CSV table of C-alpha atoms and ligand atoms in Angstrom, one decimal:
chain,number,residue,atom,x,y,z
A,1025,UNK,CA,-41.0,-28.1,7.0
A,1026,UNK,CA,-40.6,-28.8,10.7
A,1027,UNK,CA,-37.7,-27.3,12.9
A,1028,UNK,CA,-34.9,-30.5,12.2
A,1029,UNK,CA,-35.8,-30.0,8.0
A,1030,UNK,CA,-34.9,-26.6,8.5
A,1031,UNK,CA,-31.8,-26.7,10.4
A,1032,UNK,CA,-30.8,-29.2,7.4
A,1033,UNK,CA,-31.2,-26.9,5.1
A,1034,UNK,CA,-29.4,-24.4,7.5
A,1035,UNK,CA,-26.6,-26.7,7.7
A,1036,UNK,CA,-26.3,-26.6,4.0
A,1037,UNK,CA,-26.7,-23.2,3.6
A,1038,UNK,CA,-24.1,-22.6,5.8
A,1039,UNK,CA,-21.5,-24.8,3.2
A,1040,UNK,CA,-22.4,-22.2,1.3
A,1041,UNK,CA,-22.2,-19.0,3.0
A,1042,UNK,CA,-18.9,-19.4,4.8
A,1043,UNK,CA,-17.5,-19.6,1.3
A,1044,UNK,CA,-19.4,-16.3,0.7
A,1045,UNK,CA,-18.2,-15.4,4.1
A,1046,UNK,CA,-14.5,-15.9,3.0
A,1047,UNK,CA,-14.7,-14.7,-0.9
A,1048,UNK,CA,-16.3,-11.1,0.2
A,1049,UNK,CA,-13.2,-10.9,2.8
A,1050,UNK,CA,-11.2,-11.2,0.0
A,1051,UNK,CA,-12.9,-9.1,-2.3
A,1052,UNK,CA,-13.6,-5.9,0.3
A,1053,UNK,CA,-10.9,-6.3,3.0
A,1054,UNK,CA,-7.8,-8.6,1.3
A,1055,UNK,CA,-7.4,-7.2,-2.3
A,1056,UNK,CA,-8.3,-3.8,-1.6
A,1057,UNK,CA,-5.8,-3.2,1.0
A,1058,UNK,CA,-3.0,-4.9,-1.1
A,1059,UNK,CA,-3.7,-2.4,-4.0
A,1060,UNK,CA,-3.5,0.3,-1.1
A,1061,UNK,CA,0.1,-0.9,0.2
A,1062,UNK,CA,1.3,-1.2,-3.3
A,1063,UNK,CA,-0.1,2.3,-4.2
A,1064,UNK,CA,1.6,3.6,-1.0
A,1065,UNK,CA,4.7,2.2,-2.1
A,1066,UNK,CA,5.1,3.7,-5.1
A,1067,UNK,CA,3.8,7.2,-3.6
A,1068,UNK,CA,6.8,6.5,-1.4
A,1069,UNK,CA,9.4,5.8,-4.5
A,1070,UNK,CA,8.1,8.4,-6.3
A,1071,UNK,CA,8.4,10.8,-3.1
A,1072,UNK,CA,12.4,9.9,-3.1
A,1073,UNK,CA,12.8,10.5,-6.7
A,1074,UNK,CA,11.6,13.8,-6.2
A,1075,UNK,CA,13.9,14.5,-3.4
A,1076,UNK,CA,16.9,13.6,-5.7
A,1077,UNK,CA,15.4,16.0,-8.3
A,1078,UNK,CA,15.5,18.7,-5.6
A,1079,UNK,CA,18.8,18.2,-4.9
A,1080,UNK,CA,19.5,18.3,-8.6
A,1081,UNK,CA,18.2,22.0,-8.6
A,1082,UNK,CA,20.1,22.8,-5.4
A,1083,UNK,CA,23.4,22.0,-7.1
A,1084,UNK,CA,22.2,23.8,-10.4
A,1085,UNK,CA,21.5,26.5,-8.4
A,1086,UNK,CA,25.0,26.7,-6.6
A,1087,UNK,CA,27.3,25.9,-9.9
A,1088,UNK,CA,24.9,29.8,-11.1
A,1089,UNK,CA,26.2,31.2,-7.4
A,1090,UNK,CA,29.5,30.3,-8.1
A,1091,UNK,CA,30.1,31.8,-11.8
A,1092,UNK,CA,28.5,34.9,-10.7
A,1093,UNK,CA,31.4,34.9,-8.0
A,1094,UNK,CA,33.6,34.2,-10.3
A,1095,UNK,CA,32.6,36.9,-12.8
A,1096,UNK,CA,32.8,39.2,-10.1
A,1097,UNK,CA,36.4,38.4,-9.3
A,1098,UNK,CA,37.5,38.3,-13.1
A,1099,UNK,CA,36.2,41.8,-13.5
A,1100,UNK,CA,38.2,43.0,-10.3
A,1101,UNK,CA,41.6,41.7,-12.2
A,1102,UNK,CA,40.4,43.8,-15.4
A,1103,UNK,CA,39.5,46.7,-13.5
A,1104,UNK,CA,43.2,46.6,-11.4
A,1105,UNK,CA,45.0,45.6,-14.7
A,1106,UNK,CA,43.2,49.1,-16.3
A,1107,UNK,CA,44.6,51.1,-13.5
A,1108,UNK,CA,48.4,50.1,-13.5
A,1109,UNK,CA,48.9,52.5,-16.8
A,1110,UNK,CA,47.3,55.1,-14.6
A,1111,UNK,CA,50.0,54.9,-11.9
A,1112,UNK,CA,52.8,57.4,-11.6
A,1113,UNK,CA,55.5,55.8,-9.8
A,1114,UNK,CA,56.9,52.4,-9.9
A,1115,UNK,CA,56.3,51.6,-6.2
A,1116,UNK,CA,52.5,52.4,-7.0
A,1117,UNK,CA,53.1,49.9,-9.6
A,1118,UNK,CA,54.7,47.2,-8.0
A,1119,UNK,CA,51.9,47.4,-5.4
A,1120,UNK,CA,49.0,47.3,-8.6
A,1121,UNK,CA,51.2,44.1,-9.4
A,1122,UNK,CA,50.9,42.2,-6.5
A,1123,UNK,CA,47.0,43.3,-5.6
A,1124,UNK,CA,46.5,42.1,-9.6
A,1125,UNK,CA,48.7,38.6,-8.8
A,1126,UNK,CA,45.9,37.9,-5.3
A,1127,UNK,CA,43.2,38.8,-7.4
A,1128,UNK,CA,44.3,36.1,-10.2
A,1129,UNK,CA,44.9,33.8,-6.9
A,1130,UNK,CA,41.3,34.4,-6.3
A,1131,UNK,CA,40.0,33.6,-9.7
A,1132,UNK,CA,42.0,30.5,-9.8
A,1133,UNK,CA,40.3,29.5,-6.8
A,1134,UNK,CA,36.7,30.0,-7.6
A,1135,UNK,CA,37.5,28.7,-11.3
A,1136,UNK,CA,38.4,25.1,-8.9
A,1137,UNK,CA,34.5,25.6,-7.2
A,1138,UNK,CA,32.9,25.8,-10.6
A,1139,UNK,CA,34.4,22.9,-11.6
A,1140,UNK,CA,33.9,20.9,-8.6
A,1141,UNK,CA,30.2,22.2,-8.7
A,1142,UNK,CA,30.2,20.6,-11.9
A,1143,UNK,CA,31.4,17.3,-11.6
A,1144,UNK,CA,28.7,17.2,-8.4
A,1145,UNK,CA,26.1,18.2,-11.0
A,1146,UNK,CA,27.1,15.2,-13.5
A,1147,UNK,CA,27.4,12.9,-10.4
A,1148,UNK,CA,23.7,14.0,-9.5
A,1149,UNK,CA,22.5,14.1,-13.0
A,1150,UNK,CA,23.4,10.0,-13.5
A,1151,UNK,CA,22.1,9.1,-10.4
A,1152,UNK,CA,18.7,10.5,-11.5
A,1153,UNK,CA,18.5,8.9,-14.3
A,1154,UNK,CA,19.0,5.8,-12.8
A,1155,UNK,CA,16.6,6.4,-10.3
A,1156,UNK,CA,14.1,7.6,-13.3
A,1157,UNK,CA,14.7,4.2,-15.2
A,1158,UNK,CA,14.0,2.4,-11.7
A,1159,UNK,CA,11.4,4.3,-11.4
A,1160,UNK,CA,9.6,3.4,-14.5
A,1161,UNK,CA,10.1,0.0,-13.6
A,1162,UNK,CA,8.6,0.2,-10.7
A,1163,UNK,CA,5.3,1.8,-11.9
A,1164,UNK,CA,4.9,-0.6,-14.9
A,1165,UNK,CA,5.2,-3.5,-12.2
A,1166,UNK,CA,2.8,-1.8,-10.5
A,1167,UNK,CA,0.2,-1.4,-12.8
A,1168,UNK,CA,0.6,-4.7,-14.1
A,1169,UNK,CA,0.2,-5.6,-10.2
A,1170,UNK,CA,-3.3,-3.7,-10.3
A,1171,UNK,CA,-4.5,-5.5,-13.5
A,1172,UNK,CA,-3.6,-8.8,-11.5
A,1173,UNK,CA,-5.7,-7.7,-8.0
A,1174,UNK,CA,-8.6,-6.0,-10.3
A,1175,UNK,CA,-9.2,-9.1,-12.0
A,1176,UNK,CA,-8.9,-11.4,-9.0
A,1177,UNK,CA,-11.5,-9.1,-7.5
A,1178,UNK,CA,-13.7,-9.6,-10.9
A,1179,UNK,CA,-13.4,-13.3,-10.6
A,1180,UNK,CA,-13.6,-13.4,-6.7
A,1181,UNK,CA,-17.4,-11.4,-7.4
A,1182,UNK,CA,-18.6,-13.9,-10.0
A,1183,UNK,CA,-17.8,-16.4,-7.5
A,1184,UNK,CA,-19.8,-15.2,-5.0
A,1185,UNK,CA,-22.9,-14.4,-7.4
A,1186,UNK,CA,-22.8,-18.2,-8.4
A,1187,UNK,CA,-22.6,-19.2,-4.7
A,1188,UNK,CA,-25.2,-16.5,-4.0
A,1189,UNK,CA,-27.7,-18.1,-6.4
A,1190,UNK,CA,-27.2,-21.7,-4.9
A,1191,UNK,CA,-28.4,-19.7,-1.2
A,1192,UNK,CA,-31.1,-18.4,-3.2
A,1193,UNK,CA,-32.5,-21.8,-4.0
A,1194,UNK,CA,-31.5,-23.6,-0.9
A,1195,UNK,CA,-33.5,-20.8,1.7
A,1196,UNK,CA,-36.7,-20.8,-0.3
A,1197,UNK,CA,-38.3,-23.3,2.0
A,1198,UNK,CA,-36.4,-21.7,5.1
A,1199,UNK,CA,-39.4,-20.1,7.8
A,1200,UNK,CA,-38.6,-16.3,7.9
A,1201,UNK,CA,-38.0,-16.4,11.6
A,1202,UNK,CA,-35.4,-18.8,11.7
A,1203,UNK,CA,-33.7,-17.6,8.8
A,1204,UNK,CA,-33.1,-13.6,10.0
A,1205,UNK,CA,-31.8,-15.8,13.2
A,1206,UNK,CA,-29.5,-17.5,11.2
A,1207,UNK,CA,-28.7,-14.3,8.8
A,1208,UNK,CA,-27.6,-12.4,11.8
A,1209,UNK,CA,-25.4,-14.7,13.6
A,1210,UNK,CA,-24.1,-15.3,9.9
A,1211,UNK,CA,-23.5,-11.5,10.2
A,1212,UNK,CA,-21.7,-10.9,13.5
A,1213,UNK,CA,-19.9,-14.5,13.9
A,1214,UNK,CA,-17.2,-14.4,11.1
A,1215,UNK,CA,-19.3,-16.4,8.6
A,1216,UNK,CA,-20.5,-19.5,11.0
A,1217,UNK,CA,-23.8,-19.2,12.6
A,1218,UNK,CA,-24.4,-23.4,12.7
A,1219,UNK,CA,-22.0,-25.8,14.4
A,1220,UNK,CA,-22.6,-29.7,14.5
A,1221,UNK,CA,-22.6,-31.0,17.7
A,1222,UNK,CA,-19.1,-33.6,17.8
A,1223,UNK,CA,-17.9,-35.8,20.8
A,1224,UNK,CA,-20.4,-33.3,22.8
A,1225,UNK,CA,-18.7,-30.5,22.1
A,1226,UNK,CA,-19.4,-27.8,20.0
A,1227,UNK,CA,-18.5,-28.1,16.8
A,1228,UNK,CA,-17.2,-24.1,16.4
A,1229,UNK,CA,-15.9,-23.1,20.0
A,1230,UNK,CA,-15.3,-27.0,21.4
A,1231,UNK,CA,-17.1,-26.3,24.2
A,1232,UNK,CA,-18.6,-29.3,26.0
A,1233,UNK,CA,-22.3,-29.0,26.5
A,1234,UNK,CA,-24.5,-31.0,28.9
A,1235,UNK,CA,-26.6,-34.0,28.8
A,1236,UNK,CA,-29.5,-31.6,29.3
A,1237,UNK,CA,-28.4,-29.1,26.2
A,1238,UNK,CA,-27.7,-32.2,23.8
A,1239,UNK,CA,-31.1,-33.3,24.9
A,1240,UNK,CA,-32.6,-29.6,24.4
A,1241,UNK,CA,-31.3,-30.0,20.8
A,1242,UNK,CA,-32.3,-33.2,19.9
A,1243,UNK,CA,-36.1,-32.3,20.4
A,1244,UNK,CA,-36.0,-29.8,17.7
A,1245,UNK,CA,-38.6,-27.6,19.4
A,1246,UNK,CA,-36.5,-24.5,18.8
A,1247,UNK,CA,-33.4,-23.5,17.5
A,1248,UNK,CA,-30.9,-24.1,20.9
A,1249,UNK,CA,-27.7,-22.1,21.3
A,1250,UNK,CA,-24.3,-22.2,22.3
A,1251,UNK,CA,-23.8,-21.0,25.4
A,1252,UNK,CA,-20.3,-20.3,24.8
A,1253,UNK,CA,-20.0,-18.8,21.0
A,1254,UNK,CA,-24.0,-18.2,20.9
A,1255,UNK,CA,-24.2,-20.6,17.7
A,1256,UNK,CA,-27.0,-22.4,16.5
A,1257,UNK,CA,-26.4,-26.5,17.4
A,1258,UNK,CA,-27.5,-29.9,15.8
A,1259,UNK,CA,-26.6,-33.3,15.9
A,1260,UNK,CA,-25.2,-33.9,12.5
A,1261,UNK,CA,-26.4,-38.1,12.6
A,1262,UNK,CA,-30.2,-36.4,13.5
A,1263,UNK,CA,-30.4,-34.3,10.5
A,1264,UNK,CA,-29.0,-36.7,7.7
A,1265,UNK,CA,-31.8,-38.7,7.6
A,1266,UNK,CA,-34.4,-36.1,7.0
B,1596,ZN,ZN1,-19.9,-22.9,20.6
């Protein structure tokens, strides 16, 4: 094959390899890092739900703190209430009373901060369980989210085998030189290593090229450049009739 056969077959190989080009971009770089927001996401929900639990155990803890206190002060009433029938006189007495009557005062008091600690326990308790139903919610989505990407992935890589089969074909006849040219350009320009020359511009960057470069080109001698996006060029109306 001489040099214009091959840049046809170039040209058609590159119909095929920009969709390769775009599939594996989905496959490695697109899907991939959607699965890895979602999964972050959910690490993140999951993070808050334990936070809520935490506070949960805070206020469990607290409600414990404030029996305790209030044990403490109902046994200071008992032990004051033993020692009036010890007392000798009555102002001893009276005084016993009205140490006994704070005390209860007391009691009352932390009886109110148990309570309250209470009703902030049931308040916590049924917003975790809403937050756990969410929650559940939010990890089925998820997964079924991940079935979804996995198999888009799965179908994305058959793709590209089928296309990859079509390159094998199409290359056979491709000179070895010319096509490693072609592979690496393929390689380090996002998927377009061959541009048809249009209106005498380049067909990938739009760069206008001289008479002398579009006369370069059109002997088919060797493969001519862009000088601008370092593409391989051809005039499309030069190729179609070989
Ligand atoms: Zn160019």
């Amino acid at each position: 094959m001489n040099l214009k056969e091959q840049i046809k077959k170039l040209s058609e190989l590159q119909k095929i390899d920009i969709q390769i080009y775009n599939l594996s971009l989905i496959k490695n770089t697109e899907k991939p890092s959607e699965l890895e927001r979602l999964k972050v996401e959910l690490k993140e929900k999951e993070q808050r739900l334990v936070v809520t639990q935490e506070e949960l155990k805070g206020l469990r803890l607290r409600k414990k703190e404030k029996e305790l206190d209030l044990a403490a002060k109902e046994e200071n009433v008992q032990k004051a209430q033993a020692q009036l029938y010890q007392l000798k006189t009555n102002k001893e007495y009276q005084a016993k009373l009205t140490e006994i009557s704070s005390l209860k005062a007391d009691v009352a008091k932390y009886e109110d901060e148990v309570l309250k600690a209470l009703e902030a326990i049931e308040k916590a308790e049924a917003k975790l369980k809403e937050k756990q139903e969410d929650f559940t919610k939010e990890e089925n989505e998820f997964s079924e989210k991940e079935t979804a990407i996995k198999k888009e992935i799965e179908d994305v890589t058959v793709e590209i085998s089928r296309f990859s089969d079509k390159r094998r074909i199409l290359l056979a006849d491709v000179d070895g030189d010319v096509l490693s040219k072609y592979d690496k350009l393929i390689a380090s320009r996002s998927g377009v290593a061959i541009a048809p020359v249009a209106g005498g511009s380049c067909g990938a960057c739009h760069m206008m090229l001289t008479h002398q470069k579009v006369n370069e080109i059109k002997m088919y001698k060797e493969l001519i450049l862009c000088e601008s996006c370092v593409r391989i060029l051809y005039i499309p109306e030069d190729i179609e009739g070989c």
